[in-house]
GROMACS .gro file of C-alpha atoms in nm:
model
  392
    1MET     CA    1 -12.098   7.703   5.330
    2TYR     CA    2 -12.212   7.709   4.957
    3PHE     CA    3 -12.502   7.890   4.981
    4ALA     CA    4 -12.346   8.187   5.219
    5ILE     CA    5 -12.057   8.227   4.926
    6ALA     CA    6 -12.310   8.282   4.647
    7SER     CA    7 -12.512   8.535   4.845
    8ALA     CA    8 -12.180   8.726   4.884
    9ILE     CA    9 -12.099   8.667   4.586
   10ILE     CA   10 -12.425   8.845   4.481
   11ALA     CA   11 -12.438   9.142   4.750
   12VAL     CA   12 -12.059   9.240   4.588
   13ALA     CA   13 -12.185   9.225   4.263
   14CYS     CA   14 -12.518   9.443   4.315
   15SER     CA   15 -12.390   9.661   4.592
   16ALA     CA   16 -12.123   9.741   4.300
   17ILE     CA   17 -12.383   9.868   4.055
   18THR     CA   18 -12.619   9.980   4.296
   19ILE     CA   19 -12.373  10.236   4.423
   20LYS     CA   20 -12.242  10.312   4.020
   21THR     CA   21 -12.592  10.370   3.953
   22LEU     CA   22 -12.684  10.587   4.227
   23VAL     CA   23 -12.400  10.833   4.310
   24GLY     CA   24 -12.116  10.716   4.119
   25TYR     CA   25 -12.244  10.959   3.791
   26SER     CA   26 -12.360  11.239   4.069
   27ASP     CA   27 -12.122  11.560   4.167
   28ILE     CA   28 -12.255  11.524   4.576
   29ARG     CA   29 -12.006  11.511   4.834
   30ARG     CA   30 -11.793  11.265   4.893
   31SER     CA   31 -11.856  11.201   5.240
   32ARG     CA   32 -12.207  11.137   5.145
   33LYS     CA   33 -12.102  10.898   4.851
   34ILE     CA   34 -11.915  10.734   5.135
   35ILE     CA   35 -12.281  10.693   5.420
   36VAL     CA   36 -12.495  10.597   5.072
   37GLY     CA   37 -12.214  10.328   4.952
   38LEU     CA   38 -12.211  10.230   5.394
   39LEU     CA   39 -12.590  10.165   5.390
   40VAL     CA   40 -12.577   9.950   5.025
   41VAL     CA   41 -12.374   9.766   5.132
   42VAL     CA   42 -12.491   9.697   5.451
   43SER     CA   43 -12.818   9.650   5.344
   44TRP     CA   44 -12.692   9.369   5.085
   45PHE     CA   45 -12.538   9.182   5.335
   46ALA     CA   46 -12.784   9.196   5.563
   47PRO     CA   47 -12.910   8.800   5.601
   48LEU     CA   48 -12.507   8.686   5.585
   49LEU     CA   49 -12.483   8.991   5.922
   50VAL     CA   50 -12.861   8.807   6.059
   51GLY     CA   51 -12.681   8.492   6.008
   52LEU     CA   52 -12.328   8.629   6.217
   53VAL     CA   53 -12.579   8.779   6.486
   54ARG     CA   54 -12.731   8.497   6.583
   55ASP     CA   55 -12.474   8.271   6.567
   56SER     CA   56 -12.277   8.510   6.816
   57GLY     CA   57 -12.490   8.557   7.053
   58LEU     CA   58 -12.417   8.902   7.124
   59PHE     CA   59 -12.796   8.998   7.133
   60GLY     CA   60 -13.063   8.822   7.334
   61PRO     CA   61 -13.399   8.695   7.215
   62GLU     CA   62 -13.571   9.115   7.213
   63ALA     CA   63 -13.218   9.283   7.056
   64PHE     CA   64 -13.149   8.984   6.803
   65ALA     CA   65 -13.541   9.063   6.684
   66VAL     CA   66 -13.494   9.440   6.681
   67VAL     CA   67 -13.166   9.432   6.490
   68SER     CA   68 -13.259   9.153   6.241
   69LYS     CA   69 -13.594   9.281   6.181
   70ILE     CA   70 -13.391   9.638   6.046
   71LEU     CA   71 -13.145   9.475   5.891
   72TYR     CA   72 -13.377   9.271   5.646
   73LEU     CA   73 -13.546   9.598   5.600
   74MET     CA   74 -13.233   9.774   5.426
   75PHE     CA   75 -13.235   9.441   5.223
   76GLY     CA   76 -13.594   9.429   5.112
   77THR     CA   77 -13.574   9.793   5.046
   78VAL     CA   78 -13.277   9.852   4.862
   79PHE     CA   79 -13.384   9.534   4.632
   80ILE     CA   80 -13.667   9.727   4.567
   81LEU     CA   81 -13.430   9.997   4.506
   82PHE     CA   82 -13.197   9.766   4.249
   83SER     CA   83 -13.462   9.652   4.053
   84MET     CA   84 -13.586  10.010   4.028
   85LEU     CA   85 -13.293  10.173   3.922
   86LEU     CA   86 -13.207   9.860   3.642
   87PHE     CA   87 -13.578   9.938   3.551
   88ARG     CA   88 -13.541  10.311   3.470
   89ASP     CA   89 -13.230  10.210   3.325
   90VAL     CA   90 -13.305   9.982   3.077
   91VAL     CA   91 -13.610  10.194   2.942
   92TRP     CA   92 -13.431  10.540   2.964
   93PHE     CA   93 -13.162  10.376   2.749
   94ALA     CA   94 -13.405  10.215   2.507
   95LEU     CA   95 -13.593  10.543   2.468
   96TYR     CA   96 -13.299  10.744   2.440
   97TRP     CA   97 -13.206  10.535   2.121
   98ILE     CA   98 -13.540  10.538   1.974
   99TYR     CA   99 -13.529  10.927   1.970
  100SER     CA  100 -13.177  10.957   1.915
  101LYS     CA  101 -13.245  10.731   1.587
  102ILE     CA  102 -13.556  10.951   1.486
  103PHE     CA  103 -13.481  11.349   1.571
  104GLY     CA  104 -12.994  11.319   1.678
  105GLU     CA  105 -12.849  11.378   2.000
  106ASN     CA  106 -12.969  11.549   2.206
  107TRP     CA  107 -12.764  11.596   2.569
  108LYS     CA  108 -13.062  11.771   2.738
  109LEU     CA  109 -13.177  11.373   2.790
  110HIS     CA  110 -12.941  11.141   2.789
  111PRO     CA  111 -12.917  10.933   3.018
  112LYS     CA  112 -12.565  11.045   3.134
  113ASN     CA  113 -12.695  11.389   3.200
  114ILE     CA  114 -12.553  11.488   3.567
  115ASN     CA  115 -12.858  11.738   3.642
  116LEU     CA  116 -13.161  11.471   3.470
  117LEU     CA  117 -12.977  11.183   3.654
  118ASP     CA  118 -12.983  11.333   3.961
  119LYS     CA  119 -13.347  11.428   3.921
  120ALA     CA  120 -13.384  11.073   3.795
  121ASN     CA  121 -13.253  10.902   4.087
  122PHE     CA  122 -13.454  11.126   4.354
  123ILE     CA  123 -13.756  10.983   4.169
  124VAL     CA  124 -13.684  10.634   4.211
  125VAL     CA  125 -13.596  10.688   4.595
  126LEU     CA  126 -13.933  10.806   4.592
  127LEU     CA  127 -14.086  10.550   4.505
  128THR     CA  128 -13.909  10.276   4.633
  129ALA     CA  129 -13.986  10.463   4.963
  130VAL     CA  130 -14.324  10.431   4.862
  131LEU     CA  131 -14.351  10.069   4.712
  132ALA     CA  132 -14.128   9.974   5.043
  133SER     CA  133 -14.439  10.089   5.268
  134MET     CA  134 -14.661   9.899   5.092
  135ALA     CA  135 -14.475   9.584   5.121
  136VAL     CA  136 -14.439   9.621   5.553
  137TYR     CA  137 -14.778   9.704   5.547
  138GLY     CA  138 -14.800   9.346   5.315
  139GLY     CA  139 -14.567   9.214   5.566
  140ALA     CA  140 -14.786   9.342   5.844
  141ARG     CA  141 -15.123   9.280   5.761
  142GLU     CA  142 -15.290   8.931   5.865
  143PRO     CA  143 -15.359   8.602   5.590
  144GLU     CA  144 -15.605   8.629   5.372
  145LEU     CA  145 -15.813   8.362   5.350
  146LYS     CA  146 -15.828   8.144   5.045
  147ARG     CA  147 -16.122   7.950   4.939
  148LEU     CA  148 -16.110   7.697   4.712
  149GLU     CA  149 -16.367   7.393   4.576
  150PHE     CA  150 -16.301   7.096   4.413
  151ALA     CA  151 -16.609   6.895   4.354
  152SER     CA  152 -16.555   6.441   4.282
  153ALA     CA  153 -16.746   6.152   4.217
  154ARG     CA  154 -16.558   5.935   4.473
  155ILE     CA  155 -16.592   6.203   4.751
  156SER     CA  156 -16.854   6.019   4.965
  157LYS     CA  157 -16.936   6.324   5.206
  158ASP     CA  158 -16.810   6.688   5.211
  159MET     CA  159 -16.496   6.757   5.409
  160ARG     CA  160 -16.313   7.081   5.479
  161ILE     CA  161 -15.904   7.159   5.479
  162VAL     CA  162 -15.740   7.344   5.605
  163MET     CA  163 -15.407   7.449   5.440
  164ILE     CA  164 -15.135   7.657   5.618
  165ASN     CA  165 -14.764   7.646   5.497
  166ASP     CA  166 -14.457   7.834   5.471
  167THR     CA  167 -14.492   8.025   5.825
  168HIS     CA  168 -14.099   8.048   5.838
  169ILE     CA  169 -14.117   8.066   6.251
  170ASN     CA  170 -13.845   8.184   6.375
  171ARG     CA  171 -13.691   8.375   6.758
  172THR     CA  172 -13.770   8.682   6.580
  173THR     CA  173 -14.157   8.609   6.499
  174PRO     CA  174 -14.399   8.712   6.816
  175VAL     CA  175 -14.535   8.505   7.020
  176GLU     CA  176 -14.839   8.658   6.972
  177THR     CA  177 -14.867   8.640   6.570
  178VAL     CA  178 -14.848   8.208   6.590
  179ARG     CA  179 -15.146   8.208   6.875
  180LYS     CA  180 -15.387   8.445   6.626
  181LEU     CA  181 -15.296   8.194   6.308
  182VAL     CA  182 -15.400   7.910   6.533
  183ASP     CA  183 -15.694   8.091   6.682
  184ARG     CA  184 -15.790   8.195   6.332
  185VAL     CA  185 -15.721   7.850   6.181
  186ASN     CA  186 -15.905   7.676   6.464
  187ALA     CA  187 -16.251   7.890   6.428
  188LEU     CA  188 -16.226   7.703   6.072
  189ASP     CA  189 -16.416   7.373   6.201
  190ALA     CA  190 -16.153   7.197   6.024
  191ASP     CA  191 -16.196   6.849   5.946
  192ALA     CA  192 -15.822   6.836   5.932
  193ILE     CA  193 -15.525   7.044   5.921
  194VAL     CA  194 -15.225   7.005   5.671
  195LEU     CA  195 -14.882   7.202   5.680
  196VAL     CA  196 -14.736   7.152   5.378
  197GLY     CA  197 -14.329   7.307   5.523
  198ASP     CA  198 -14.132   7.618   5.607
  199ILE     CA  199 -14.348   7.620   5.940
  200ALA     CA  200 -14.073   7.625   6.115
  201ASP     CA  201 -13.704   7.799   6.021
  202ASP     CA  202 -13.519   7.790   6.341
  203LYS     CA  203 -13.386   7.538   6.594
  204VAL     CA  204 -13.597   7.357   6.774
  205ASP     CA  205 -13.464   7.508   7.094
  206ALA     CA  206 -13.576   7.860   7.014
  207VAL     CA  207 -13.908   7.849   6.960
  208LYS     CA  208 -14.047   7.656   7.224
  209PRO     CA  209 -14.362   7.889   7.281
  210HIS     CA  210 -14.439   7.952   6.969
  211MET     CA  211 -14.440   7.576   6.880
  212LYS     CA  212 -14.628   7.523   7.248
  213GLU     CA  213 -14.921   7.746   7.090
  214LEU     CA  214 -14.894   7.563   6.748
  215GLU     CA  215 -14.991   7.268   6.918
  216ARG     CA  216 -15.309   7.393   7.019
  217LEU     CA  217 -15.431   7.341   6.647
  218LYS     CA  218 -15.757   7.117   6.671
  219ALA     CA  219 -15.973   6.943   6.374
  220LYS     CA  220 -16.114   6.623   6.384
  221TYR     CA  221 -15.782   6.422   6.253
  222PRO     CA  222 -15.452   6.492   6.355
  223PRO     CA  223 -15.272   6.738   6.226
  224LEU     CA  224 -15.094   6.638   5.901
  225TYR     CA  225 -14.706   6.760   5.843
  226THR     CA  226 -14.502   6.757   5.560
  227PHE     CA  227 -14.142   6.925   5.585
  228GLY     CA  228 -13.969   7.174   5.355
  229ASN     CA  229 -13.628   7.314   5.321
  230HIS     CA  230 -13.619   7.520   5.601
  231GLU     CA  231 -13.752   7.267   5.814
  232PHE     CA  232 -13.337   7.105   5.608
  233TYR     CA  233 -13.136   7.358   5.728
  234ASN     CA  234 -13.231   7.373   6.079
  235GLY     CA  235 -13.214   7.026   6.191
  236LEU     CA  236 -13.456   6.795   6.046
  237ILE     CA  237 -13.421   6.495   6.315
  238PRO     CA  238 -13.494   6.718   6.577
  239TRP     CA  239 -13.838   6.906   6.401
  240GLN     CA  240 -13.944   6.506   6.314
  241PHE     CA  241 -13.914   6.419   6.718
  242LYS     CA  242 -14.087   6.789   6.790
  243PHE     CA  243 -14.387   6.762   6.584
  244LYS     CA  244 -14.417   6.411   6.643
  245ASN     CA  245 -14.423   6.457   7.037
  246MET     CA  246 -14.667   6.734   6.923
  247GLY     CA  247 -14.959   6.497   6.826
  248PHE     CA  248 -14.901   6.561   6.423
  249LEU     CA  249 -14.829   6.295   6.157
  250ILE     CA  250 -14.504   6.303   5.938
  251MET     CA  251 -14.563   6.253   5.634
  252PHE     CA  252 -14.272   6.129   5.478
  253ASN     CA  253 -14.414   5.870   5.202
  254HIS     CA  254 -14.647   5.823   5.378
  255GLY     CA  255 -15.084   5.861   5.411
  256VAL     CA  256 -15.377   5.830   5.594
  257ARG     CA  257 -15.741   5.735   5.490
  258ILE     CA  258 -16.040   5.934   5.552
  259PRO     CA  259 -16.273   5.723   5.544
  260ASP     CA  260 -16.559   5.871   5.611
  261HIS     CA  261 -16.554   6.087   5.325
  262ASN     CA  262 -16.340   5.838   5.089
  263VAL     CA  263 -15.996   6.019   5.104
  264TYR     CA  264 -15.653   5.937   5.114
  265ILE     CA  265 -15.454   6.218   5.186
  266ALA     CA  266 -14.970   6.150   5.132
  267GLY     CA  267 -14.664   6.326   5.206
  268ILE     CA  268 -14.354   6.322   5.025
  269PRO     CA  269 -14.027   6.463   5.112
  270ASP     CA  270 -13.896   6.817   4.943
  271ALA     CA  271 -13.735   6.850   4.669
  272HIS     CA  272 -13.423   7.014   4.860
  273ILE     CA  273 -13.390   6.723   5.121
  274ALA     CA  274 -13.508   6.460   4.861
  275ASN     CA  275 -13.161   6.579   4.661
  276ASN     CA  276 -12.979   6.588   5.037
  277SER     CA  277 -13.048   6.294   5.189
  278ASP     CA  278 -12.939   5.883   5.095
  279ILE     CA  279 -13.251   5.839   5.389
  280TRP     CA  280 -13.517   6.080   5.257
  281ASN     CA  281 -13.599   5.956   4.882
  282VAL     CA  282 -13.946   6.036   4.729
  283ASN     CA  283 -14.131   5.770   4.720
  284PHE     CA  284 -14.487   5.793   4.530
  285LEU     CA  285 -14.629   5.405   4.527
  286GLN     CA  286 -14.483   5.402   4.930
  287ALA     CA  287 -14.673   5.722   5.002
  288PHE     CA  288 -15.002   5.609   4.821
  289LYS     CA  289 -14.987   5.248   4.982
  290GLY     CA  290 -15.258   5.294   5.178
  291ALA     CA  291 -15.487   5.409   4.920
  292ARG     CA  292 -15.755   5.247   4.804
  293LYS     CA  293 -15.977   5.222   4.472
  294GLY     CA  294 -16.152   5.479   4.423
  295SER     CA  295 -16.067   5.721   4.698
  296TYR     CA  296 -16.019   6.105   4.572
  297ARG     CA  297 -15.619   6.138   4.663
  298ILE     CA  298 -15.442   6.448   4.809
  299LEU     CA  299 -15.047   6.435   4.765
  300LEU     CA  300 -14.881   6.746   5.020
  301SER     CA  301 -14.561   6.847   4.860
  302HIS     CA  302 -14.396   7.128   4.951
  303THR     CA  303 -14.191   7.172   4.613
  304PRO     CA  304 -14.525   7.250   4.365
  305ASP     CA  305 -14.305   7.088   4.079
  306PHE     CA  306 -14.324   6.749   4.166
  307ALA     CA  307 -14.688   6.778   3.986
  308ASP     CA  308 -14.511   6.717   3.668
  309TYR     CA  309 -14.396   6.355   3.782
  310LEU     CA  310 -14.766   6.269   3.849
  311SER     CA  311 -15.121   6.137   3.624
  312LYS     CA  312 -15.442   6.235   3.740
  313ASP     CA  313 -15.497   5.796   3.733
  314SER     CA  314 -15.231   5.897   4.044
  315VAL     CA  315 -15.374   6.222   4.221
  316ASP     CA  316 -15.627   6.423   4.218
  317LEU     CA  317 -15.481   6.738   4.373
  318GLN     CA  318 -15.147   6.822   4.512
  319LEU     CA  319 -15.083   7.080   4.739
  320SER     CA  320 -14.770   7.276   4.755
  321GLY     CA  321 -14.595   7.659   4.915
  322HIS     CA  322 -14.230   7.715   4.902
  323THR     CA  323 -14.256   8.003   4.653
  324HIS     CA  324 -14.450   8.268   4.858
  325GLY     CA  325 -14.630   8.401   4.549
  326GLY     CA  326 -14.288   8.571   4.480
  327GLN     CA  327 -14.275   8.759   4.813
  328VAL     CA  328 -14.193   9.064   4.742
  329PHE     CA  329 -14.260   9.278   4.382
  330PRO     CA  330 -14.077   9.254   4.118
  331PHE     CA  331 -13.869   8.911   4.270
  332GLN     CA  332 -14.218   8.730   4.130
  333ILE     CA  333 -14.034   8.699   3.764
  334LEU     CA  334 -13.698   8.578   3.920
  335ALA     CA  335 -13.919   8.321   4.178
  336LYS     CA  336 -14.085   8.219   3.792
  337TYR     CA  337 -13.779   8.201   3.618
  338ALA     CA  338 -13.665   7.947   3.905
  339ASN     CA  339 -14.077   7.773   3.969
  340LYS     CA  340 -14.242   7.665   3.711
  341TYR     CA  341 -14.537   7.708   3.959
  342LEU     CA  342 -14.593   8.052   4.134
  343SER     CA  343 -14.925   8.089   4.250
  344GLY     CA  344 -15.252   7.998   4.217
  345LEU     CA  345 -15.425   7.706   4.082
  346TYR     CA  346 -15.295   7.516   3.772
  347ASP     CA  347 -15.461   7.186   3.564
  348VAL     CA  348 -15.153   6.957   3.557
  349ASN     CA  349 -15.198   6.662   3.366
  350GLY     CA  350 -15.517   6.614   3.437
  351ILE     CA  351 -15.412   6.734   3.806
  352LYS     CA  352 -15.558   7.018   3.952
  353LEU     CA  353 -15.233   7.179   4.158
  354TYR     CA  354 -15.282   7.453   4.363
  355VAL     CA  355 -14.974   7.712   4.457
  356SER     CA  356 -15.043   7.893   4.836
  357ASN     CA  357 -14.865   8.184   4.920
  358GLY     CA  358 -14.756   8.100   5.239
  359ALA     CA  359 -14.881   8.244   5.599
  360GLY     CA  360 -14.562   8.442   5.648
  361TYR     CA  361 -14.243   8.513   5.503
  362TRP     CA  362 -13.905   8.493   5.490
  363GLY     CA  363 -13.629   8.794   5.519
  364PRO     CA  364 -13.795   9.072   5.539
  365ALA     CA  365 -14.112   9.125   5.688
  366MET     CA  366 -14.248   9.231   5.312
  367ARG     CA  367 -14.472   9.163   5.095
  368LEU     CA  368 -14.520   9.318   4.750
  369PHE     CA  369 -14.872   9.217   4.495
  370ALA     CA  370 -14.821   8.856   4.683
  371PRO     CA  371 -15.032   8.857   4.970
  372SER     CA  372 -14.970   8.615   5.275
  373GLU     CA  373 -15.264   8.334   5.290
  374ILE     CA  374 -15.455   8.081   5.482
  375THR     CA  375 -15.623   7.829   5.230
  376VAL     CA  376 -15.980   7.686   5.305
  377ILE     CA  377 -16.013   7.413   5.105
  378ASP     CA  378 -16.388   7.222   5.076
  379LEU     CA  379 -16.378   6.916   4.909
  380LYS     CA  380 -16.750   6.878   4.749
  381ALA     CA  381 -16.945   6.521   4.706
  382LEU     CA  382 -17.000   6.510   4.390
  383SER     CA  383 -17.423   6.402   4.450
  384LEU     CA  384 -17.470   6.621   4.695
  385ILE     CA  385 -17.472   6.953   4.472
  386HIS     CA  386 -17.756   7.006   4.293
  387ILE     CA  387 -17.779   7.220   3.958
  388SER     CA  388 -18.101   7.407   3.972
  389GLU     CA  389 -18.266   7.492   3.631
  390PRO     CA  390 -18.221   7.868   3.468
  391THR     CA  391 -18.512   8.094   3.564
  392ARG     CA  392 -18.729   8.198   3.198
   0.00000   0.00000   0.00000
């Protein structure tokens, strides 16, 4: 309910600003202003409308998938439009203020000059169409293979870990998409597969065919799963039973030893789960209870910021997701404000933290300047790495 109320308030405010900026000062026909206004309002309210349509059950699976994708596409596009309008006006007013101080007032260049404003709006709409098209293409592309390598004397034998996160599988996700993802991961010949939250984003019964495909994930060890906030939103207990029945190991303050490689992998609850549950509190000591002294320690945490509470003596590598790398530019700016660690590799108190953009998307099937990824982590036994002498 809190999320719905907050979303509605934001949608109202952004709708008003977008409409006023785009057509409020224009002399176009009122009927066209009304059409533009309705499109803007529907676009900003799209996430709430998708939820209402889904819960109503008025549409079958295929029809709902089409309606959902259209509404979310409108939402992603209006966000880009709003951002471009806001950026343009800030820059325009700032430059005009500087110009007027030096050369004096010039109505032809004033931001409220209707003729000039109409032309500027046309350029912004055209730019938005280009960026939205790029974002749709980015959302449709297969995830990139992001390769990382970490070496340590504590690793006794080379090991490959494949990380999947933030796929946000729901009833509108094509089953073929999940099938292709699983085939690509299985082809990487991993020793371990770790799923670091927000893999599922729907009720269990709504995505049974998708989970049947995900169950085909194969590695030397069973897949390790730590939950994200969206599994929590869609029923944490049912999802726990589902993934346990699929043969996945649930990593709630729990860890497993990989003796052949002297590696220990632990997982903790997502921050949202921990903050809203009396049962699933974060317990690092419990998670690493079975770790032997001298083992290479990896922490799976959907939320990246937990790295701030760790020391290099307790964890060597933390793997996280949640942020989507911002997903759609310029949302990266807001996402960075809300998340200290947004995307890529960080060094936090001597701990290596990697934040993956994730293999899917939330909401709009769009990605702009934040490509999706499957992360391949190769752990190297330091003793096996030979440093050759430079050629003289």
